Amino acid sequence: MTDDALATAWNDVNARIARAAPRGGVTLVAVGKTHPPEAIRALAACGARAFGENYVQEAIAKQAALADLSLEWHAIGPVQSNKARDVARHFDWLQTLDRAKLVEPLARHRDAGLAPLNVLIQVNIDDEDSKSGCAPADVSQLADMVGRHPTLRLRGLMALPAPLDLARRRAAFRRMRALFDTLASARAGIDTLSMGMSDDFELAIAEGATMVRVGSALFGARSRRAGS
Ligand SMILES: *Cc1c(COP(=O)(O)O)cnc(C)c1O
């Protein structure tokens, strides 16, 4: 996309978010996977600050190319155990904590001189075998584990519902909101429910999302090979 097209898309997505959430309170995370650092730089020039990346190595290369900008980086892809250190060192947020085994390595590798790593627990809300995310019943225990580490800061939940019809997606968003409300009523500092992407972020906001992750509606379509 040209820089002009990116600016148009940025304004359009923000206007749609403002209509869906007239009282504000929704953070837009721009998902730049497969797109070059130049595209992220152009979007940052429009005012974008939070960027989501799925692949750790790709993200680290982009961060190096954009080190002159003050951006907030969100890891939004599945995290292999051997990548916990890189995530702890190179990101501001991890949105996809889905198992107990990651907690200690993340906490240990987060430099105590940095702000704590913001963590969202990813929930497999459709109960799909093939998908990442913990079971809804495991959220509380994972939250307890994260809460024991001063270098981690639990902020809430994230979901990537299966691309089913809108009625079923709405139901999944609703179940997430209920889980989120339960978590937030039991603990301090829970303020983020990340759900909704290019083709359903308005629906997610209507169901209570406070953070949306938008890729193709901002950057244009990804190639099939490089996308997810
Ligand atoms: C790619 C991706 C997105 C953005 O998807 P779009 O449909 O391009 O908006 C959001 N969240 C996750 C976890 C992703 O992998």
Short mmCIF file of C-alpha atoms and ligand atoms in Angstrom, two decimals:
data_model
loop_
_atom_site.label_atom_id
_atom_site.label_comp_id
_atom_site.label_asym_id
_atom_site.label_seq_id
_atom_site.Cartn_x
_atom_site.Cartn_y
_atom_site.Cartn_z
CA MET A 1 0.00 0.00 0.00
CA THR A 2 1.11 3.56 -0.54
CA ASP A 3 1.58 5.83 2.47
CA ASP A 4 -1.61 7.65 1.43
CA ALA A 5 -3.58 4.42 1.36
CA LEU A 6 -2.23 3.50 4.79
CA ALA A 7 -3.26 6.87 6.18
CA THR A 8 -6.76 6.44 4.72
CA ALA A 9 -7.06 2.96 6.21
CA TRP A 10 -5.80 4.22 9.59
CA ASN A 11 -8.40 6.99 9.66
CA ASP A 12 -11.15 4.63 8.52
CA VAL A 13 -10.44 1.96 11.14
CA ASN A 14 -10.20 4.57 13.89
CA ALA A 15 -13.49 6.13 12.82
CA ARG A 16 -15.17 2.71 12.90
CA ILE A 17 -13.78 2.05 16.38
CA ALA A 18 -15.02 5.45 17.56
CA ARG A 19 -18.51 4.67 16.24
CA ALA A 20 -18.50 1.24 17.89
CA ALA A 21 -17.20 2.64 21.19
CA PRO A 22 -18.49 6.20 21.50
CA ARG A 23 -17.19 6.44 25.05
CA GLY A 24 -13.70 5.40 24.01
CA GLY A 25 -11.62 2.94 25.94
CA VAL A 26 -10.63 0.71 23.03
CA THR A 27 -6.97 0.32 22.10
CA LEU A 28 -6.07 -0.47 18.50
CA VAL A 29 -3.12 -2.80 18.00
CA ALA A 30 -1.89 -2.77 14.40
CA VAL A 31 -0.86 -6.25 13.30
CA GLY A 32 2.10 -5.96 10.98
CA LYS A 33 3.08 -9.56 10.41
CA THR A 34 4.61 -10.11 6.96
CA HIS A 35 4.65 -6.35 6.28
CA PRO A 36 8.01 -4.55 6.07
CA PRO A 37 9.29 -2.05 8.63
CA GLU A 38 8.61 0.77 6.15
CA ALA A 39 4.87 0.06 6.36
CA ILE A 40 5.02 0.18 10.16
CA ARG A 41 6.99 3.42 10.01
CA ALA A 42 4.35 4.93 7.72
CA LEU A 43 1.55 3.88 10.07
CA ALA A 44 3.47 5.21 13.07
CA ALA A 45 3.65 8.55 11.25
CA CYS A 46 -0.19 8.51 11.22
CA GLY A 47 -0.19 8.12 15.01
CA ALA A 48 -0.15 4.34 15.50
CA ARG A 49 1.81 3.29 18.56
CA ALA A 50 0.92 -0.32 19.44
CA PHE A 51 2.05 -3.03 17.02
CA GLY A 52 1.37 -6.76 17.12
CA GLU A 53 3.70 -9.37 15.69
CA ASN A 54 3.22 -13.14 15.43
CA TYR A 55 6.76 -14.26 14.76
CA VAL A 56 9.48 -13.40 17.25
CA GLN A 57 12.43 -13.29 14.86
CA GLU A 58 10.52 -11.16 12.36
CA ALA A 59 9.56 -8.78 15.16
CA ILE A 60 13.11 -8.43 16.47
CA ALA A 61 14.38 -7.52 12.99
CA LYS A 62 11.66 -4.88 12.60
CA GLN A 63 12.32 -3.46 16.07
CA ALA A 64 15.96 -2.99 15.12
CA ALA A 65 14.96 -1.15 11.95
CA LEU A 66 12.54 1.07 13.88
CA ALA A 67 14.60 1.64 17.03
CA ASP A 68 14.41 5.41 16.56
CA LEU A 69 10.64 5.31 17.13
CA SER A 70 8.95 4.86 20.49
CA LEU A 71 6.56 1.99 19.78
CA GLU A 72 4.80 -0.56 21.95
CA TRP A 73 5.30 -4.16 20.80
CA HIS A 74 2.78 -6.94 21.39
CA ALA A 75 3.63 -10.60 20.89
CA ILE A 76 0.43 -12.17 19.55
CA GLY A 77 1.54 -15.52 18.13
CA PRO A 78 1.98 -18.91 19.80
CA VAL A 79 5.14 -18.91 21.94
CA GLN A 80 7.42 -21.92 21.78
CA SER A 81 9.14 -22.52 25.08
CA ASN A 82 12.56 -21.77 23.63
CA LYS A 83 11.29 -18.29 22.64
CA ALA A 84 10.23 -17.22 26.13
CA ARG A 85 13.52 -15.41 26.67
CA ASP A 86 13.24 -13.40 23.44
CA VAL A 87 9.64 -12.47 24.22
CA ALA A 88 10.61 -11.31 27.72
CA ARG A 89 13.44 -9.20 26.36
CA HIS A 90 11.93 -7.68 23.24
CA PHE A 91 8.23 -7.05 23.85
CA ASP A 92 6.05 -4.82 26.01
CA TRP A 93 3.09 -7.19 25.95
CA LEU A 94 2.60 -10.93 25.58
CA GLN A 95 -1.01 -11.57 24.57
CA THR A 96 -0.75 -15.33 24.21
CA LEU A 97 0.23 -16.85 27.52
CA ASP A 98 -1.48 -20.24 27.34
CA ARG A 99 0.37 -22.59 29.65
CA ALA A 100 2.02 -22.72 33.05
CA LYS A 101 5.39 -23.79 31.69
CA LEU A 102 6.02 -20.37 30.14
CA VAL A 103 5.49 -18.31 33.27
CA GLU A 104 8.74 -18.88 35.12
CA PRO A 105 11.05 -18.46 32.07
CA LEU A 106 9.23 -15.27 31.07
CA ALA A 107 9.54 -13.85 34.58
CA ARG A 108 13.18 -14.83 34.94
CA HIS A 109 14.27 -13.34 31.61
CA ARG A 110 12.42 -10.05 32.05
CA ASP A 111 14.98 -7.48 33.09
CA ALA A 112 13.90 -6.12 36.49
CA GLY A 113 15.05 -2.68 35.29
CA LEU A 114 12.35 -2.67 32.60
CA ALA A 115 8.66 -2.11 33.17
CA PRO A 116 6.98 -5.44 33.89
CA LEU A 117 5.94 -7.47 30.86
CA ASN A 118 2.19 -6.98 30.37
CA VAL A 119 0.53 -10.37 30.05
CA LEU A 120 -2.79 -11.52 28.65
CA ILE A 121 -3.91 -15.10 29.09
CA GLN A 122 -5.08 -16.58 25.79
CA VAL A 123 -8.26 -18.61 26.15
CA ASN A 124 -9.36 -21.35 23.76
CA ILE A 125 -12.93 -20.15 23.89
CA ASP A 126 -14.25 -22.47 21.17
CA ASP A 127 -12.76 -25.55 22.78
CA GLU A 128 -11.03 -26.50 19.55
CA ASP A 129 -8.41 -29.21 19.80
CA SER A 130 -6.27 -27.65 17.13
CA LYS A 131 -6.10 -24.19 18.65
CA SER A 132 -3.83 -22.58 21.17
CA GLY A 133 -5.11 -21.05 24.34
CA CYS A 134 -5.84 -22.50 27.74
CA ALA A 135 -9.18 -23.94 28.80
CA PRO A 136 -11.50 -21.41 30.47
CA ALA A 137 -11.25 -23.46 33.66
CA ASP A 138 -7.46 -22.94 33.77
CA VAL A 139 -7.52 -19.14 33.71
CA SER A 140 -7.63 -18.66 37.45
CA GLN A 141 -4.66 -20.90 38.17
CA LEU A 142 -2.55 -19.30 35.42
CA ALA A 143 -3.48 -15.86 36.73
CA ASP A 144 -2.27 -16.87 40.21
CA MET A 145 1.05 -17.99 38.76
CA VAL A 146 1.60 -14.77 36.82
CA GLY A 147 0.66 -12.75 39.89
CA ARG A 148 3.56 -14.20 41.88
CA HIS A 149 6.19 -12.54 39.66
CA PRO A 150 7.02 -8.83 39.98
CA THR A 151 8.49 -8.75 36.47
CA LEU A 152 5.12 -9.78 35.00
CA ARG A 153 1.90 -7.82 35.13
CA LEU A 154 -1.36 -9.59 34.37
CA ARG A 155 -3.70 -7.28 32.44
CA GLY A 156 -6.46 -9.59 31.23
CA LEU A 157 -7.49 -12.04 28.54
CA MET A 158 -7.14 -12.56 24.81
CA ALA A 159 -9.04 -14.75 22.36
CA LEU A 160 -8.86 -15.70 18.72
CA PRO A 161 -12.28 -17.27 18.12
CA ALA A 162 -12.69 -19.66 15.22
CA PRO A 163 -13.94 -17.93 12.05
CA LEU A 164 -17.45 -19.32 12.42
CA ASP A 165 -20.62 -17.50 11.46
CA LEU A 166 -21.21 -14.21 13.22
CA ALA A 167 -23.80 -15.55 15.65
CA ARG A 168 -21.37 -18.13 16.98
CA ARG A 169 -18.55 -15.61 17.06
CA ARG A 170 -20.75 -13.26 19.04
CA ALA A 171 -21.47 -16.07 21.50
CA ALA A 172 -17.73 -16.72 21.87
CA PHE A 173 -17.07 -13.01 22.51
CA ARG A 174 -19.81 -13.06 25.14
CA ARG A 175 -18.29 -16.03 26.93
CA MET A 176 -14.96 -14.19 26.92
CA ARG A 177 -16.53 -11.08 28.41
CA ALA A 178 -18.06 -13.15 31.20
CA LEU A 179 -14.71 -14.79 31.96
CA PHE A 180 -13.04 -11.38 31.90
CA ASP A 181 -15.59 -9.89 34.31
CA THR A 182 -15.05 -12.80 36.69
CA LEU A 183 -11.29 -12.33 36.57
CA ALA A 184 -11.54 -8.55 37.00
CA SER A 185 -13.84 -8.83 39.98
CA ALA A 186 -11.38 -11.15 41.75
CA ARG A 187 -8.17 -9.21 41.12
CA ALA A 188 -6.78 -5.71 40.85
CA GLY A 189 -5.27 -4.35 37.64
CA ILE A 190 -7.32 -6.36 35.13
CA ASP A 191 -8.28 -3.91 32.40
CA THR A 192 -7.75 -5.53 29.01
CA LEU A 193 -9.89 -7.87 26.93
CA SER A 194 -8.23 -8.37 23.54
CA MET A 195 -10.56 -9.74 20.88
CA GLY A 196 -11.70 -8.76 17.40
CA MET A 197 -9.78 -8.58 14.12
CA SER A 198 -10.32 -6.95 10.72
CA ASP A 199 -13.58 -8.67 9.91
CA ASP A 200 -15.21 -8.59 13.33
CA PHE A 201 -13.72 -5.86 15.52
CA GLU A 202 -16.96 -3.89 15.72
CA LEU A 203 -18.82 -6.98 16.90
CA ALA A 204 -16.09 -7.65 19.47
CA ILE A 205 -16.31 -4.07 20.74
CA ALA A 206 -20.08 -4.37 21.04
CA GLU A 207 -19.48 -7.45 23.20
CA GLY A 208 -16.97 -5.71 25.44
CA ALA A 209 -13.50 -5.83 23.85
CA THR A 210 -11.13 -3.17 25.16
CA MET A 211 -8.36 -3.99 22.67
CA VAL A 212 -8.67 -5.02 19.02
CA ARG A 213 -5.94 -6.49 16.81
CA VAL A 214 -6.28 -5.32 13.23
CA GLY A 215 -4.02 -6.37 10.35
CA SER A 216 -5.43 -6.54 6.84
CA ALA A 217 -7.91 -3.67 7.27
CA LEU A 218 -4.89 -1.43 7.91
CA PHE A 219 -2.05 -2.89 5.86
CA GLY A 220 -3.97 -4.64 3.08
CA ALA A 221 -4.13 -8.36 2.39
CA ARG A 222 -1.24 -10.62 3.30
CA SER A 223 0.05 -13.11 0.80
CA ARG A 224 -1.24 -16.58 1.56
CA ARG A 225 2.18 -18.08 1.92
CA ALA A 226 3.38 -15.52 4.44
CA GLY A 227 0.11 -14.99 6.30
CA SER A 228 -1.50 -17.19 8.87
C1 LIG B 1 -3.06 -11.94 12.00
C2 LIG B 1 -3.68 -11.76 13.33
C3 LIG B 1 -4.55 -10.69 13.60
C4 LIG B 1 -5.00 -9.71 12.55
O1 LIG B 1 -5.78 -10.35 11.60
P1 LIG B 1 -6.52 -9.53 10.44
O2 LIG B 1 -7.63 -10.42 10.05
O3 LIG B 1 -5.51 -9.32 9.37
O4 LIG B 1 -6.98 -8.26 11.03
C5 LIG B 1 -5.02 -10.55 14.90
N1 LIG B 1 -4.68 -11.40 15.88
C6 LIG B 1 -3.86 -12.45 15.65
C7 LIG B 1 -3.52 -13.34 16.78
C8 LIG B 1 -3.34 -12.65 14.39
O5 LIG B 1 -2.54 -13.71 14.17
#
